[in-house]
PDB file of C-alpha atoms in Angstrom:
ATOM      1  CA  ASN A  52    -178.813  32.504 108.862  1.00 65.00           C
ATOM      2  CA  ALA A  53    -179.346  33.860 105.317  1.00 78.00           C
ATOM      3  CA  GLY A  54    -179.703  30.439 103.537  1.00 92.00           C
ATOM      4  CA  VAL A  55    -178.851  30.862  99.766  1.00 95.00           C
ATOM      5  CA  THR A  56    -178.080  34.336  98.490  1.00 95.00           C
ATOM      6  CA  GLN A  57    -177.609  35.455  94.903  1.00 96.00           C
ATOM      7  CA  THR A  58    -176.257  38.668  93.349  1.00 96.00           C
ATOM      8  CA  PRO A  59    -177.227  40.615  91.437  1.00 96.00           C
ATOM      9  CA  LYS A  60    -181.080  40.525  91.651  1.00 94.00           C
ATOM     10  CA  PHE A  61    -181.482  41.969  88.165  1.00 96.00           C
ATOM     11  CA  GLN A  62    -179.135  42.643  85.269  1.00 96.00           C
ATOM     12  CA  VAL A  63    -179.482  43.935  81.738  1.00 97.00           C
ATOM     13  CA  LEU A  64    -176.823  42.962  79.205  1.00 96.00           C
ATOM     14  CA  LYS A  65    -176.168  43.619  75.543  1.00 97.00           C
ATOM     15  CA  THR A  66    -175.511  40.726  73.267  1.00 97.00           C
ATOM     16  CA  GLY A  67    -171.889  39.676  73.563  1.00 97.00           C
ATOM     17  CA  GLN A  68    -171.276  41.085  76.925  1.00 97.00           C
ATOM     18  CA  SER A  69    -170.018  38.835  79.728  1.00 96.00           C
ATOM     19  CA  MET A  70    -171.090  38.545  83.368  1.00 96.00           C
ATOM     20  CA  THR A  71    -170.902  36.392  86.513  1.00 97.00           C
ATOM     21  CA  LEU A  72    -173.846  35.542  88.717  1.00 97.00           C
ATOM     22  CA  GLN A  73    -172.716  35.010  92.254  1.00 97.00           C
ATOM     23  CA  CYS A  74    -174.250  32.488  94.700  1.00 97.00           C
ATOM     24  CA  ALA A  75    -173.348  31.685  98.288  1.00 97.00           C
ATOM     25  CA  GLN A  76    -174.872  29.400 100.986  1.00 96.00           C
ATOM     26  CA  ASP A  77    -174.270  29.345 104.656  1.00 95.00           C
ATOM     27  CA  MET A  78    -175.806  26.012 105.476  1.00 93.00           C
ATOM     28  CA  ASN A  79    -172.607  24.008 105.080  1.00 93.00           C
ATOM     29  CA  HIS A  80    -174.063  22.072 102.165  1.00 93.00           C
ATOM     30  CA  ASN A  81    -171.811  19.967  99.884  1.00 91.00           C
ATOM     31  CA  SER A  82    -173.948  20.254  96.688  1.00 92.00           C
ATOM     32  CA  MET A  83    -174.892  23.325  94.730  1.00 94.00           C
ATOM     33  CA  TYR A  84    -176.871  23.958  91.546  1.00 95.00           C
ATOM     34  CA  TRP A  85    -177.645  26.439  88.884  1.00 97.00           C
ATOM     35  CA  TYR A  86    -181.067  26.444  87.195  1.00 96.00           C
ATOM     36  CA  ARG A  87    -182.723  28.636  84.682  1.00 96.00           C
ATOM     37  CA  GLN A  88    -186.425  29.151  84.718  1.00 93.00           C
ATOM     38  CA  ASP A  89    -188.287  30.066  81.504  1.00 92.00           C
ATOM     39  CA  PRO A  90    -192.041  30.514  81.072  1.00 85.00           C
ATOM     40  CA  GLY A  91    -193.816  27.210  80.585  1.00 82.00           C
ATOM     41  CA  MET A  92    -190.781  25.136  80.997  1.00 84.00           C
ATOM     42  CA  GLY A  93    -190.167  24.862  84.760  1.00 85.00           C
ATOM     43  CA  LEU A  94    -186.645  24.731  85.981  1.00 91.00           C
ATOM     44  CA  ARG A  95    -183.819  23.238  83.894  1.00 94.00           C
ATOM     45  CA  LEU A  96    -180.455  22.357  85.416  1.00 94.00           C
ATOM     46  CA  ILE A  97    -177.508  24.159  83.947  1.00 96.00           C
ATOM     47  CA  TYR A  98    -174.651  22.934  86.087  1.00 95.00           C
ATOM     48  CA  TYR A  99    -174.170  21.431  89.430  1.00 93.00           C
ATOM     49  CA  SER A 100    -171.357  20.822  91.874  1.00 93.00           C
ATOM     50  CA  ALA A 101    -171.698  17.641  94.044  1.00 89.00           C
ATOM     51  CA  SER A 102    -168.883  18.772  96.274  1.00 88.00           C
ATOM     52  CA  GLU A 103    -166.095  21.426  96.552  1.00 89.00           C
ATOM     53  CA  GLY A 104    -163.799  21.009  93.583  1.00 88.00           C
ATOM     54  CA  THR A 105    -166.138  19.244  91.280  1.00 91.00           C
ATOM     55  CA  THR A 106    -168.621  20.499  88.670  1.00 94.00           C
ATOM     56  CA  ASP A 107    -170.818  18.623  86.173  1.00 93.00           C
ATOM     57  CA  LYS A 108    -173.072  19.573  83.263  1.00 94.00           C
ATOM     58  CA  GLY A 109    -176.821  19.543  83.663  1.00 92.00           C
ATOM     59  CA  GLU A 110    -179.438  19.616  81.018  1.00 91.00           C
ATOM     60  CA  VAL A 111    -178.589  22.984  79.328  1.00 95.00           C
ATOM     61  CA  PRO A 112    -174.846  23.823  79.955  1.00 96.00           C
ATOM     62  CA  ASN A 113    -174.120  25.421  76.567  1.00 96.00           C
ATOM     63  CA  GLY A 114    -173.004  29.095  76.824  1.00 96.00           C
ATOM     64  CA  TYR A 115    -172.235  28.861  80.437  1.00 97.00           C
ATOM     65  CA  ASN A 116    -169.253  28.064  82.782  1.00 97.00           C
ATOM     66  CA  VAL A 117    -169.217  27.610  86.440  1.00 97.00           C
ATOM     67  CA  SER A 118    -166.697  27.760  89.368  1.00 96.00           C
ATOM     68  CA  ARG A 119    -167.026  26.243  92.723  1.00 95.00           C
ATOM     69  CA  LEU A 120    -164.850  28.716  94.535  1.00 87.00           C
ATOM     70  CA  ASN A 121    -165.104  27.075  97.877  1.00 94.00           C
ATOM     71  CA  LYS A 122    -167.687  25.133  99.790  1.00 94.00           C
ATOM     72  CA  ARG A 123    -169.857  28.226 100.167  1.00 96.00           C
ATOM     73  CA  GLU A 124    -169.729  29.845  96.770  1.00 97.00           C
ATOM     74  CA  PHE A 125    -170.725  28.726  93.308  1.00 97.00           C
ATOM     75  CA  SER A 126    -170.600  31.183  90.430  1.00 97.00           C
ATOM     76  CA  LEU A 127    -172.208  31.013  86.964  1.00 98.00           C
ATOM     77  CA  ARG A 128    -170.478  32.868  84.037  1.00 97.00           C
ATOM     78  CA  LEU A 129    -171.830  33.928  80.754  1.00 96.00           C
ATOM     79  CA  GLU A 130    -168.906  34.522  78.497  1.00 93.00           C
ATOM     80  CA  SER A 131    -170.729  36.100  75.547  1.00 96.00           C
ATOM     81  CA  ALA A 132    -174.441  36.705  76.452  1.00 96.00           C
ATOM     82  CA  ALA A 133    -177.046  35.872  73.844  1.00 97.00           C
ATOM     83  CA  PRO A 134    -180.796  36.933  73.834  1.00 96.00           C
ATOM     84  CA  SER A 135    -181.675  33.228  74.319  1.00 96.00           C
ATOM     85  CA  GLN A 136    -180.050  33.421  77.739  1.00 97.00           C
ATOM     86  CA  THR A 137    -182.714  35.873  78.934  1.00 97.00           C
ATOM     87  CA  SER A 138    -184.175  34.016  81.881  1.00 96.00           C
ATOM     88  CA  VAL A 139    -184.446  33.891  85.584  1.00 94.00           C
ATOM     89  CA  TYR A 140    -181.488  32.064  87.141  1.00 97.00           C
ATOM     90  CA  PHE A 141    -181.726  30.236  90.510  1.00 95.00           C
ATOM     91  CA  CYS A 142    -179.050  28.873  92.675  1.00 96.00           C
ATOM     92  CA  ALA A 143    -179.759  26.022  95.022  1.00 95.00           C
ATOM     93  CA  SER A 144    -177.991  23.884  97.556  1.00 94.00           C
ATOM     94  CA  SER A 145    -178.525  20.562  99.282  1.00 91.00           C
ATOM     95  CA  ASP A 146    -176.711  18.434 101.691  1.00 84.00           C
ATOM     96  CA  ARG A 147    -174.836  15.385 100.513  1.00 71.00           C
ATOM     97  CA  GLY A 148    -177.164  12.468  99.793  1.00 64.00           C
ATOM     98  CA  GLN A 149    -180.321  14.670 100.405  1.00 68.00           C
ATOM     99  CA  GLU A 150    -182.889  15.418  97.745  1.00 74.00           C
ATOM    100  CA  THR A 151    -184.297  18.514  99.268  1.00 85.00           C
ATOM    101  CA  GLN A 152    -182.956  21.702  97.639  1.00 90.00           C
ATOM    102  CA  TYR A 153    -182.808  25.188  99.189  1.00 92.00           C
ATOM    103  CA  PHE A 154    -183.196  27.930  96.642  1.00 94.00           C
ATOM    104  CA  GLY A 155    -181.924  31.435  96.402  1.00 94.00           C
ATOM    105  CA  PRO A 156    -184.274  34.386  95.424  1.00 92.00           C
ATOM    106  CA  GLY A 157    -183.138  34.324  91.814  1.00 94.00           C
ATOM    107  CA  THR A 158    -181.415  36.740  89.320  1.00 96.00           C
ATOM    108  CA  ARG A 159    -183.478  38.115  86.500  1.00 95.00           C
ATOM    109  CA  LEU A 160    -181.310  38.543  83.377  1.00 97.00           C
ATOM    110  CA  LEU A 161    -182.334  40.400  80.292  1.00 97.00           C
ATOM    111  CA  VAL A 162    -180.044  40.193  77.285  1.00 97.00           C
ATOM    112  CA  LEU A 163    -180.800  42.764  74.600  1.00 96.00           C
TER     113      LEU A 163
ATOM    114  CA  ALA B 281    -188.364   8.736  79.363  1.00 75.00           C
ATOM    115  CA  GLN B 282    -188.753  10.497  82.685  1.00 84.00           C
ATOM    116  CA  SER B 283    -191.222  13.346  82.781  1.00 90.00           C
ATOM    117  CA  VAL B 284    -193.433  15.442  84.992  1.00 94.00           C
ATOM    118  CA  THR B 285    -196.732  16.816  83.692  1.00 94.00           C
ATOM    119  CA  GLN B 286    -198.766  19.658  85.420  1.00 96.00           C
ATOM    120  CA  PRO B 287    -201.822  19.742  83.177  1.00 96.00           C
ATOM    121  CA  ASP B 288    -203.115  23.069  84.585  1.00 95.00           C
ATOM    122  CA  ILE B 289    -201.153  26.115  83.573  1.00 94.00           C
ATOM    123  CA  HIS B 290    -203.330  28.496  85.641  1.00 96.00           C
ATOM    124  CA  ILE B 291    -206.031  27.917  88.275  1.00 96.00           C
ATOM    125  CA  THR B 292    -208.211  30.474  89.983  1.00 97.00           C
ATOM    126  CA  VAL B 293    -210.105  29.545  93.160  1.00 97.00           C
ATOM    127  CA  SER B 294    -212.047  31.613  95.650  1.00 97.00           C
ATOM    128  CA  GLU B 295    -210.686  32.278  99.046  1.00 96.00           C
ATOM    129  CA  GLY B 296    -211.868  29.568 101.493  1.00 96.00           C
ATOM    130  CA  ALA B 297    -212.450  27.112  98.756  1.00 97.00           C
ATOM    131  CA  SER B 298    -210.712  23.758  98.457  1.00 97.00           C
ATOM    132  CA  LEU B 299    -207.753  23.284  96.033  1.00 97.00           C
ATOM    133  CA  GLU B 300    -206.353  20.373  94.114  1.00 97.00           C
ATOM    134  CA  LEU B 301    -203.349  20.795  91.788  1.00 98.00           C
ATOM    135  CA  ARG B 302    -202.594  17.945  89.596  1.00 98.00           C
ATOM    136  CA  CYS B 303    -199.288  16.211  88.856  1.00 97.00           C
ATOM    137  CA  ASN B 304    -198.595  13.156  86.741  1.00 96.00           C
ATOM    138  CA  TYR B 305    -195.210  11.599  86.237  1.00 94.00           C
ATOM    139  CA  SER B 306    -193.466   8.981  84.207  1.00 91.00           C
ATOM    140  CA  TYR B 307    -190.512   7.450  85.935  1.00 87.00           C
ATOM    141  CA  GLY B 308    -188.779   4.092  85.609  1.00 79.00           C
ATOM    142  CA  ALA B 309    -188.014   3.337  89.205  1.00 77.00           C
ATOM    143  CA  THR B 310    -189.746   4.159  92.391  1.00 78.00           C
ATOM    144  CA  PRO B 311    -189.954   7.853  92.372  1.00 84.00           C
ATOM    145  CA  TYR B 312    -189.216  10.478  94.952  1.00 90.00           C
ATOM    146  CA  LEU B 313    -191.761  13.205  94.652  1.00 93.00           C
ATOM    147  CA  PHE B 314    -191.799  16.738  95.651  1.00 94.00           C
ATOM    148  CA  TRP B 315    -193.966  19.906  95.590  1.00 97.00           C
ATOM    149  CA  TYR B 316    -192.316  23.264  95.752  1.00 96.00           C
ATOM    150  CA  VAL B 317    -194.012  26.674  95.872  1.00 96.00           C
ATOM    151  CA  GLN B 318    -192.659  29.889  94.407  1.00 93.00           C
ATOM    152  CA  SER B 319    -194.070  33.162  95.678  1.00 92.00           C
ATOM    153  CA  PRO B 320    -193.882  36.142  93.469  1.00 86.00           C
ATOM    154  CA  GLY B 321    -190.282  37.362  93.178  1.00 82.00           C
ATOM    155  CA  GLN B 322    -188.941  34.585  95.431  1.00 85.00           C
ATOM    156  CA  GLY B 323    -187.063  31.302  95.109  1.00 87.00           C
ATOM    157  CA  LEU B 324    -188.651  27.927  95.474  1.00 92.00           C
ATOM    158  CA  GLN B 325    -189.583  26.511  98.861  1.00 93.00           C
ATOM    159  CA  LEU B 326    -190.321  22.810  99.565  1.00 93.00           C
ATOM    160  CA  LEU B 327    -193.851  22.184 100.627  1.00 96.00           C
ATOM    161  CA  LEU B 328    -193.673  18.528 101.051  1.00 95.00           C
ATOM    162  CA  LYS B 329    -192.023  15.366  99.710  1.00 92.00           C
ATOM    163  CA  TYR B 330    -192.775  11.626  99.426  1.00 92.00           C
ATOM    164  CA  PHE B 331    -190.186   8.901  99.590  1.00 85.00           C
ATOM    165  CA  SER B 332    -192.032   5.848 100.880  1.00 83.00           C
ATOM    166  CA  GLY B 333    -194.536   4.719 103.503  1.00 84.00           C
ATOM    167  CA  ASP B 334    -197.932   6.450 103.951  1.00 86.00           C
ATOM    168  CA  THR B 335    -199.177   7.603 100.571  1.00 89.00           C
ATOM    169  CA  LEU B 336    -200.825  10.686 102.072  1.00 95.00           C
ATOM    170  CA  VAL B 337    -198.073  13.156 103.115  1.00 95.00           C
ATOM    171  CA  GLN B 338    -198.509  16.363 105.065  1.00 96.00           C
ATOM    172  CA  GLY B 339    -196.563  19.418 104.362  1.00 95.00           C
ATOM    173  CA  ILE B 340    -196.201  23.009 105.448  1.00 94.00           C
ATOM    174  CA  LYS B 341    -198.838  25.736 105.251  1.00 94.00           C
ATOM    175  CA  GLY B 342    -201.696  23.115 105.510  1.00 96.00           C
ATOM    176  CA  PHE B 343    -200.928  21.386 102.246  1.00 97.00           C
ATOM    177  CA  GLU B 344    -201.070  17.648 101.666  1.00 97.00           C
ATOM    178  CA  ALA B 345    -200.425  15.328  98.732  1.00 97.00           C
ATOM    179  CA  GLU B 346    -201.471  11.905  97.860  1.00 96.00           C
ATOM    180  CA  PHE B 347    -199.244   9.398  95.960  1.00 94.00           C
ATOM    181  CA  LYS B 348    -201.225   7.128  93.682  1.00 93.00           C
ATOM    182  CA  ARG B 349    -198.867   4.619  92.045  1.00 90.00           C
ATOM    183  CA  SER B 350    -201.688   3.121  89.863  1.00 91.00           C
ATOM    184  CA  GLN B 351    -202.335   6.532  88.353  1.00 93.00           C
ATOM    185  CA  SER B 352    -198.787   7.774  88.338  1.00 92.00           C
ATOM    186  CA  SER B 353    -200.070  10.850  90.145  1.00 95.00           C
ATOM    187  CA  PHE B 354    -199.065  13.033  93.156  1.00 97.00           C
ATOM    188  CA  ASN B 355    -201.818  15.700  93.500  1.00 97.00           C
ATOM    189  CA  LEU B 356    -201.449  18.528  95.870  1.00 98.00           C
ATOM    190  CA  ARG B 357    -204.535  19.482  98.058  1.00 98.00           C
ATOM    191  CA  LYS B 358    -205.558  22.075 100.511  1.00 97.00           C
ATOM    192  CA  PRO B 359    -208.967  22.175 102.120  1.00 97.00           C
ATOM    193  CA  SER B 360    -209.325  25.962 102.381  1.00 97.00           C
ATOM    194  CA  VAL B 361    -207.099  28.379 100.542  1.00 97.00           C
ATOM    195  CA  HIS B 362    -205.910  31.754 101.782  1.00 96.00           C
ATOM    196  CA  TRP B 363    -205.086  34.850  99.713  1.00 95.00           C
ATOM    197  CA  SER B 364    -201.387  34.272 100.737  1.00 94.00           C
ATOM    198  CA  ASP B 365    -201.453  30.878  98.820  1.00 96.00           C
ATOM    199  CA  ALA B 366    -201.307  32.805  95.522  1.00 96.00           C
ATOM    200  CA  ALA B 367    -198.081  31.578  94.016  1.00 96.00           C
ATOM    201  CA  GLU B 368    -196.679  29.163  91.383  1.00 95.00           C
ATOM    202  CA  TYR B 369    -196.531  25.484  92.347  1.00 96.00           C
ATOM    203  CA  PHE B 370    -194.022  23.005  90.941  1.00 95.00           C
ATOM    204  CA  CYS B 371    -194.140  19.233  91.165  1.00 96.00           C
ATOM    205  CA  ALA B 372    -190.913  17.403  90.767  1.00 94.00           C
ATOM    206  CA  VAL B 373    -189.708  13.773  90.551  1.00 92.00           C
ATOM    207  CA  GLY B 374    -186.294  12.259  90.993  1.00 88.00           C
ATOM    208  CA  PRO B 375    -184.173   9.365  92.291  1.00 81.00           C
ATOM    209  CA  ALA B 376    -182.999   8.950  95.772  1.00 70.00           C
ATOM    210  CA  SER B 377    -179.968  10.763  96.985  1.00 66.00           C
ATOM    211  CA  SER B 378    -179.368  12.702  93.736  1.00 74.00           C
ATOM    212  CA  ALA B 379    -180.871  16.082  93.555  1.00 76.00           C
ATOM    213  CA  SER B 380    -179.031  16.742  90.331  1.00 79.00           C
ATOM    214  CA  LYS B 381    -181.377  14.396  88.542  1.00 83.00           C
ATOM    215  CA  ILE B 382    -184.609  15.867  89.758  1.00 87.00           C
ATOM    216  CA  ILE B 383    -187.089  16.880  86.951  1.00 91.00           C
ATOM    217  CA  PHE B 384    -189.414  19.780  87.581  1.00 93.00           C
ATOM    218  CA  GLY B 385    -192.767  20.227  86.023  1.00 94.00           C
ATOM    219  CA  SER B 386    -193.713  23.409  84.173  1.00 93.00           C
ATOM    220  CA  GLY B 387    -195.670  24.726  87.061  1.00 94.00           C
ATOM    221  CA  THR B 388    -199.264  25.761  87.866  1.00 96.00           C
ATOM    222  CA  ARG B 389    -199.999  29.316  88.706  1.00 95.00           C
ATOM    223  CA  LEU B 390    -202.621  29.715  91.477  1.00 97.00           C
ATOM    224  CA  SER B 391    -204.715  32.870  91.733  1.00 97.00           C
ATOM    225  CA  ILE B 392    -207.020  33.529  94.601  1.00 96.00           C
ATOM    226  CA  ARG B 393    -210.414  35.303  94.041  1.00 94.00           C
ATOM    227  CA  PRO B 394    -211.405  37.416  96.934  1.00 87.00           C
TER     228      PRO B 394
END
């Protein structure tokens, strides 16, 4: 039982490049989330998916897109990376109607 | 507006000493409150949560937290810290059954002095 997994662990991009962050969970959870963590700012929600086939914007969605590929997988895409998107990205999941979230180990992204 | 404040950015305590991490919140309805811990290079792990009932809640790793409605606080405590408790701690507040609306504090980094 791996819980929530994320790939890659670390990535360096140049401004304007694109990339997709992958997330998968094996807990049969309905809801999945993408957060970014910046120093002194805690976690901020980028997008979430309450169930397979649905996605909604969070607090800071600009510059990102998401895909809920199936119940297990939720990807985050940066179409044209900017230095302001340098951050640590966390994926999380939770069961329907449950507040407790389970987090992946994070992806550290550096945009030059 | 809903908010969570962790007043202490960084705290250092000696191993074996007691610990209290502060959390204050502003929330319109009855809040659901959480404490998460993030070890270096890891994701967040739930320590404990409060929904209702007894205002003193027990969590994993020997932590506890007390909900004080009159003070809008949910402080985390541990009677005797271990070197392995060095981590970043996040307080969070949100509504029932809607994790997408949970707000996280900015975190308190805990260092342990040998």
